[in-house]
XYZ file of C-alpha atoms in Angstrom:
411
model
C -102.497 -163.009 79.580
C -99.261 -162.846 81.191
C -97.752 -165.852 79.649
C -98.892 -164.247 76.167
C -96.984 -161.105 77.441
C -94.049 -162.840 78.035
C -93.828 -164.954 74.802
C -94.200 -161.965 72.711
C -91.321 -160.278 74.835
C -89.298 -163.350 73.996
C -90.065 -163.312 70.817
C -89.286 -159.726 70.113
C -86.086 -160.162 71.671
C -85.012 -163.176 69.604
C -86.396 -161.634 66.156
C -84.446 -158.292 67.058
C -81.071 -160.792 67.748
C -81.823 -162.400 64.680
C -81.985 -158.838 62.166
C -78.935 -157.770 63.796
C -77.058 -160.936 63.242
C -77.993 -161.185 59.637
C -77.328 -157.358 59.143
C -73.544 -158.086 60.969
C -72.953 -161.329 58.726
C -74.565 -160.262 55.665
C -72.126 -157.637 54.972
C -69.635 -160.337 55.017
C -71.573 -163.613 54.561
C -75.257 -164.042 53.432
C -75.832 -160.682 51.935
C -78.851 -159.730 54.023
C -77.139 -156.668 55.408
C -75.535 -155.448 52.295
C -78.891 -155.929 50.486
C -80.311 -153.610 53.128
C -77.875 -150.774 52.741
C -77.801 -151.111 49.002
C -81.987 -150.843 49.182
C -81.584 -147.651 51.282
C -78.924 -146.462 48.876
C -80.767 -146.794 46.092
C -84.192 -145.523 47.860
C -82.122 -142.491 49.189
C -80.466 -141.814 45.147
C -84.094 -141.987 43.974
C -85.415 -139.373 46.288
C -82.448 -137.153 45.902
C -82.493 -137.215 42.223
C -86.197 -136.934 41.754
C -87.185 -134.274 44.868
C -83.700 -132.384 45.737
C -81.578 -132.093 42.525
C -83.192 -129.594 40.400
C -82.987 -127.195 37.890
C -83.553 -123.641 39.314
C -86.272 -121.617 38.351
C -85.686 -118.593 36.005
C -87.778 -115.303 36.034
C -87.297 -112.821 33.840
C -89.741 -111.383 31.519
C -87.116 -109.637 28.976
C -86.205 -112.460 26.412
C -83.178 -110.613 25.528
C -81.931 -111.065 29.459
C -83.019 -114.637 29.270
C -81.263 -115.462 26.166
C -77.931 -113.563 27.335
C -78.163 -115.646 30.655
C -78.599 -118.985 28.667
C -75.803 -117.913 26.662
C -73.149 -116.370 28.962
C -74.393 -117.219 32.446
C -75.475 -121.149 31.835
C -75.229 -122.514 35.105
C -78.624 -120.414 36.078
C -80.382 -123.325 33.629
C -78.350 -126.357 34.674
C -79.277 -128.726 37.524
C -78.456 -127.564 40.884
C -76.764 -130.754 42.909
C -76.867 -129.871 46.416
C -74.339 -131.765 48.687
C -75.994 -134.964 49.046
C -75.613 -135.593 52.751
C -76.237 -131.598 53.486
C -78.952 -130.097 51.318
C -81.446 -129.447 53.964
C -81.598 -125.368 54.388
C -80.569 -125.065 57.805
C -77.705 -127.388 57.520
C -76.572 -125.869 54.754
C -76.596 -122.355 56.323
C -74.816 -123.774 59.514
C -72.450 -125.395 58.033
C -71.127 -123.699 55.188
C -68.980 -121.359 57.253
C -67.082 -124.367 58.751
C -66.706 -126.535 55.932
C -65.985 -124.046 52.996
C -62.190 -123.074 52.468
C -60.885 -119.657 53.001
C -58.688 -118.615 50.529
C -55.614 -116.032 51.351
C -56.148 -112.803 50.337
C -53.749 -109.661 50.754
C -55.815 -106.444 51.475
C -55.018 -103.103 51.006
C -56.811 -100.824 53.491
C -58.442 -97.556 52.762
C -60.274 -95.217 55.295
C -62.330 -92.745 53.814
C -64.171 -90.002 55.434
C -68.135 -89.312 55.637
C -69.731 -86.335 55.236
C -71.321 -86.409 58.819
C -67.439 -86.705 59.975
C -67.696 -90.528 60.243
C -65.395 -92.931 58.415
C -65.888 -96.029 56.285
C -62.979 -99.180 56.093
C -62.651 -100.241 52.505
C -60.575 -103.252 51.914
C -58.981 -103.102 48.326
C -57.633 -106.332 46.196
C -55.477 -104.561 43.311
C -54.600 -107.585 41.424
C -51.821 -105.782 40.149
C -50.469 -108.960 38.874
C -53.465 -109.231 36.379
C -52.600 -110.676 33.094
C -55.910 -109.913 31.197
C -56.137 -106.437 32.541
C -52.713 -104.864 33.156
C -53.848 -101.150 32.927
C -55.131 -100.435 36.359
C -57.150 -97.378 34.977
C -59.348 -99.837 32.798
C -59.241 -103.023 34.980
C -62.761 -104.067 36.003
C -63.775 -103.400 39.484
C -66.290 -105.697 41.539
C -67.473 -103.679 44.863
C -68.585 -106.543 47.151
C -70.990 -106.009 50.049
C -71.153 -108.323 53.061
C -73.699 -109.462 55.129
C -75.428 -107.980 58.437
C -72.096 -108.661 60.638
C -70.071 -109.617 57.807
C -66.513 -108.253 56.798
C -64.214 -108.831 54.192
C -62.851 -111.974 56.128
C -65.818 -113.875 55.605
C -65.337 -116.856 53.604
C -67.801 -116.159 50.892
C -66.190 -112.885 50.180
C -62.883 -114.696 49.888
C -64.263 -116.998 47.103
C -65.758 -114.142 44.998
C -62.163 -112.218 45.318
C -60.633 -115.585 44.275
C -62.782 -116.178 41.616
C -62.545 -112.211 40.407
C -58.532 -112.900 40.617
C -58.909 -115.493 38.397
C -60.796 -113.275 35.757
C -58.396 -110.617 36.396
C -60.454 -107.924 38.197
C -60.068 -105.814 40.880
C -62.125 -105.768 44.127
C -63.266 -103.885 46.884
C -64.870 -104.767 50.179
C -67.131 -102.226 51.855
C -67.040 -102.975 55.438
C -70.032 -100.966 57.371
C -68.948 -98.592 59.530
C -67.622 -99.929 63.104
C -67.584 -103.304 61.701
C -64.085 -104.259 60.760
C -61.793 -103.047 63.495
C -61.996 -98.914 62.845
C -63.388 -96.828 65.279
C -66.496 -95.020 65.441
C -66.177 -91.398 64.881
C -69.543 -90.214 65.320
C -72.814 -92.434 67.124
C -73.730 -94.026 63.857
C -73.302 -97.412 62.643
C -75.506 -98.642 59.759
C -79.047 -100.284 58.593
C -80.261 -101.882 55.373
C -82.485 -98.644 54.600
C -79.937 -96.191 54.638
C -77.656 -95.834 51.322
C -75.909 -92.642 51.995
C -72.706 -94.599 53.067
C -73.210 -96.884 50.230
C -73.604 -93.814 47.817
C -70.179 -92.387 48.954
C -68.222 -95.493 48.524
C -69.535 -95.913 44.741
C -68.771 -92.370 44.199
C -65.399 -92.645 45.822
C -64.261 -96.024 43.649
C -65.901 -94.534 40.512
C -63.790 -91.510 40.852
C -60.480 -92.945 41.241
C -61.069 -95.332 38.280
C -63.313 -93.487 36.274
C -62.614 -95.528 32.934
C -62.852 -99.170 34.756
C -65.855 -101.041 34.093
C -67.770 -101.643 37.450
C -69.993 -103.895 38.916
C -71.441 -104.598 42.296
C -72.220 -107.631 44.059
C -74.227 -107.833 47.741
C -74.860 -110.697 49.917
C -77.700 -110.871 52.400
C -78.112 -107.603 54.095
C -75.460 -106.187 52.042
C -77.537 -107.215 49.009
C -80.790 -105.820 50.488
C -78.498 -102.421 50.776
C -77.303 -102.662 47.258
C -81.079 -103.263 46.183
C -82.431 -100.161 47.939
C -79.327 -98.352 46.525
C -80.649 -99.180 43.034
C -84.226 -98.610 43.367
C -83.351 -95.344 44.635
C -80.731 -94.338 42.076
C -82.492 -96.143 38.905
C -80.253 -95.329 36.015
C -78.431 -92.749 37.582
C -75.262 -94.839 38.656
C -71.853 -95.766 37.678
C -72.565 -99.274 38.057
C -73.220 -101.115 34.931
C -74.923 -104.424 36.391
C -75.499 -105.787 40.046
C -75.445 -109.378 41.561
C -77.584 -110.092 44.628
C -77.045 -113.231 46.770
C -79.653 -114.583 49.306
C -81.172 -111.189 49.946
C -84.206 -110.542 52.590
C -86.809 -109.151 50.251
C -89.707 -108.624 52.917
C -88.005 -107.567 56.513
C -91.353 -108.616 58.084
C -91.244 -112.039 56.909
C -87.752 -112.556 57.017
C -87.914 -111.604 61.222
C -91.144 -113.766 61.579
C -89.337 -116.894 60.268
C -86.668 -116.568 62.243
C -88.661 -116.025 65.383
C -90.005 -119.555 65.322
C -88.685 -121.808 68.027
C -86.142 -123.720 66.171
C -84.844 -120.803 63.785
C -84.492 -118.337 67.152
C -82.775 -121.538 68.747
C -80.239 -122.006 65.539
C -79.757 -118.315 64.073
C -81.921 -115.503 65.966
C -80.228 -115.695 69.288
C -76.858 -116.016 67.831
C -77.210 -113.341 65.254
C -78.801 -110.734 68.060
C -75.320 -111.383 70.203
C -73.492 -111.015 67.134
C -75.060 -107.464 66.799
C -74.729 -106.619 70.180
C -70.739 -107.664 70.324
C -70.202 -105.547 67.092
C -71.366 -102.241 69.072
C -69.874 -103.125 72.452
C -66.348 -102.073 71.595
C -68.062 -98.573 70.791
C -70.182 -98.397 74.020
C -68.482 -95.010 74.875
C -69.184 -93.162 71.678
C -72.994 -94.943 71.500
C -73.934 -94.264 74.869
C -74.493 -90.733 74.283
C -77.486 -91.107 72.311
C -78.677 -94.605 73.540
C -79.626 -96.835 76.454
C -77.099 -99.453 76.124
C -78.225 -101.299 78.915
C -81.570 -102.022 77.425
C -80.017 -102.429 73.689
C -77.971 -105.369 75.358
C -81.010 -107.122 76.808
C -82.351 -107.734 73.428
C -83.173 -111.542 72.295
C -84.126 -111.236 69.044
C -82.990 -109.134 66.182
C -86.309 -107.573 66.160
C -85.791 -106.046 69.544
C -82.581 -105.230 68.947
C -83.439 -103.204 65.676
C -86.481 -101.647 67.937
C -84.188 -100.381 70.465
C -81.143 -99.680 68.368
C -81.147 -99.574 64.521
C -84.616 -97.992 64.027
C -83.776 -94.926 66.727
C -80.411 -94.443 65.490
C -81.937 -93.800 61.668
C -85.060 -91.791 62.957
C -87.707 -93.892 62.253
C -90.824 -93.321 64.348
C -91.718 -97.080 64.843
C -89.593 -100.443 64.421
C -92.578 -101.186 61.297
C -91.474 -97.767 59.946
C -87.842 -99.166 59.563
C -88.738 -102.530 58.390
C -90.880 -101.232 55.420
C -88.308 -98.895 54.281
C -85.552 -101.664 54.684
C -87.440 -104.163 52.318
C -86.021 -104.165 49.057
C -89.134 -105.885 47.462
C -90.819 -102.092 47.472
C -88.319 -100.698 45.237
C -87.717 -103.427 42.732
C -89.629 -101.892 39.768
C -87.336 -98.899 40.070
C -84.049 -100.655 39.315
C -82.670 -99.374 36.087
C -79.647 -101.850 35.566
C -79.479 -105.448 35.019
C -79.480 -107.486 38.319
C -79.336 -110.971 38.822
C -80.795 -112.511 42.141
C -80.031 -115.612 43.692
C -82.535 -117.255 46.451
C -83.042 -120.522 47.671
C -86.740 -121.223 48.195
C -85.732 -122.954 51.374
C -84.039 -119.991 53.314
C -85.355 -119.364 56.757
C -83.843 -115.623 56.341
C -85.853 -114.962 53.507
C -88.981 -117.178 52.873
C -89.454 -118.459 49.531
C -93.244 -117.251 49.332
C -91.777 -113.582 50.278
C -89.806 -113.680 47.540
C -91.573 -110.843 44.937
C -91.750 -113.066 41.806
C -94.473 -111.040 40.457
C -92.995 -107.523 41.325
C -89.876 -109.011 39.369
C -91.760 -109.766 36.481
C -92.889 -106.149 36.009
C -89.253 -104.543 35.547
C -86.911 -105.963 32.315
C -84.011 -105.487 34.187
C -84.574 -108.088 36.916
C -83.968 -111.806 36.845
C -84.504 -114.122 39.502
C -82.566 -117.508 40.099
C -84.871 -119.558 42.540
C -83.212 -123.159 43.805
C -85.192 -125.395 45.846
C -82.369 -125.876 48.238
C -79.130 -124.253 49.439
C -80.173 -122.591 52.383
C -78.862 -118.917 53.778
C -75.510 -118.315 51.592
C -75.067 -121.980 51.497
C -75.452 -123.479 47.860
C -73.026 -126.424 48.789
C -72.356 -128.862 46.194
C -70.167 -132.021 45.893
C -69.483 -134.682 48.186
C -67.263 -132.713 50.523
C -68.048 -128.914 49.272
C -64.401 -127.338 50.241
C -64.053 -125.190 47.501
C -66.299 -123.634 45.093
C -70.029 -123.649 45.722
C -73.185 -122.860 43.434
C -72.998 -119.325 44.659
C -69.631 -118.943 43.531
C -70.313 -120.182 40.138
C -73.154 -118.001 39.485
C -71.291 -115.022 40.577
C -68.300 -115.746 38.573
C -70.164 -116.645 35.208
C -72.477 -113.579 35.670
C -69.997 -111.001 36.692
C -67.622 -112.324 33.599
C -70.682 -112.050 31.177
C -71.609 -108.579 32.077
C -67.653 -107.232 31.873
C -67.076 -108.899 28.624
C -70.404 -108.978 26.835
C -72.531 -106.729 28.377
C -73.215 -104.510 25.540
C -74.844 -107.875 23.967
C -77.658 -107.890 26.552
C -80.244 -106.015 24.961
C -79.450 -106.626 21.476
C -79.763 -110.348 21.277
């Protein structure tokens, strides 16, 4: 028995050395190694083309809206080819901030006062060199809402502004209170459910340019806030349309997904520390109302929201806040055309929680659901430094609404 074991070890070692030499030599000699590489490449390509690269699912019950998107925003009906070496949702989410470029944008900052004595920082890209819209009074305006701890410096915001610049539009970035370097004048920050600051910003921008067509685009929590605003106002808004990217539709499902061990390790803990960092600079102001030592001990977004966010905005429990913050509850009341892009593999917004059936009950809603893309990822191309699929959806939809929006319900 011992001899047979020794013979098996020798045979295994010799077979391993033989295969290794064949692969090494085959690349330049016999062709065995090259055949293996080519075989793997063909198999991977077949898998990618059959299971990864797919057309997005377009959910819209309004035939006019569908035809409008097919004609003026064709990217939502075309096959999305994720980056071939980085198509998994977590990888897309993690790598996008490091891979994508950061276009240079010169902002004009404005601080506006709020009714409660606070202040909001707006970063304007006026695009005064616009060739298509030289008249500033009628130059189309895009309001951009970044994610949970995001500002006007985020790469996805910079790319949206770059796309808008080429089309001749003006952009305004709404930075949530205390997040973009300005001081907190009151012990209040922001949350996904309270739309008072957003209402003030929209009113302010519209009052400055009442003759300019006006659209908003929100990303992640910015998209949730925008949806909650639209659900609250219905048709009573100066916005003519909105675009939503990677919104968390059901906050309960989002935090549950983020609390799974791997997702907590990759995203939840880091996001929690970012939230804590965003308020630590304002500790002297905030500790008038909060036990900041307890807030700083949070290790999940849920714990942070329980000790800080829900308390700040007067919710009895964390569940009350999460219920009010979930846009799926207000989708039926949206009164203007809205395009929503989500990836089914987004751990921040699980595919099973996307309100497909609810969206079908509102003629103003169109969902674009990709199989891959992660959270604010949507990388494409071999080396996705520049334009992403999300950027192309943004550009085509905004251009379609500004230039052909009057046709949307007449087709």
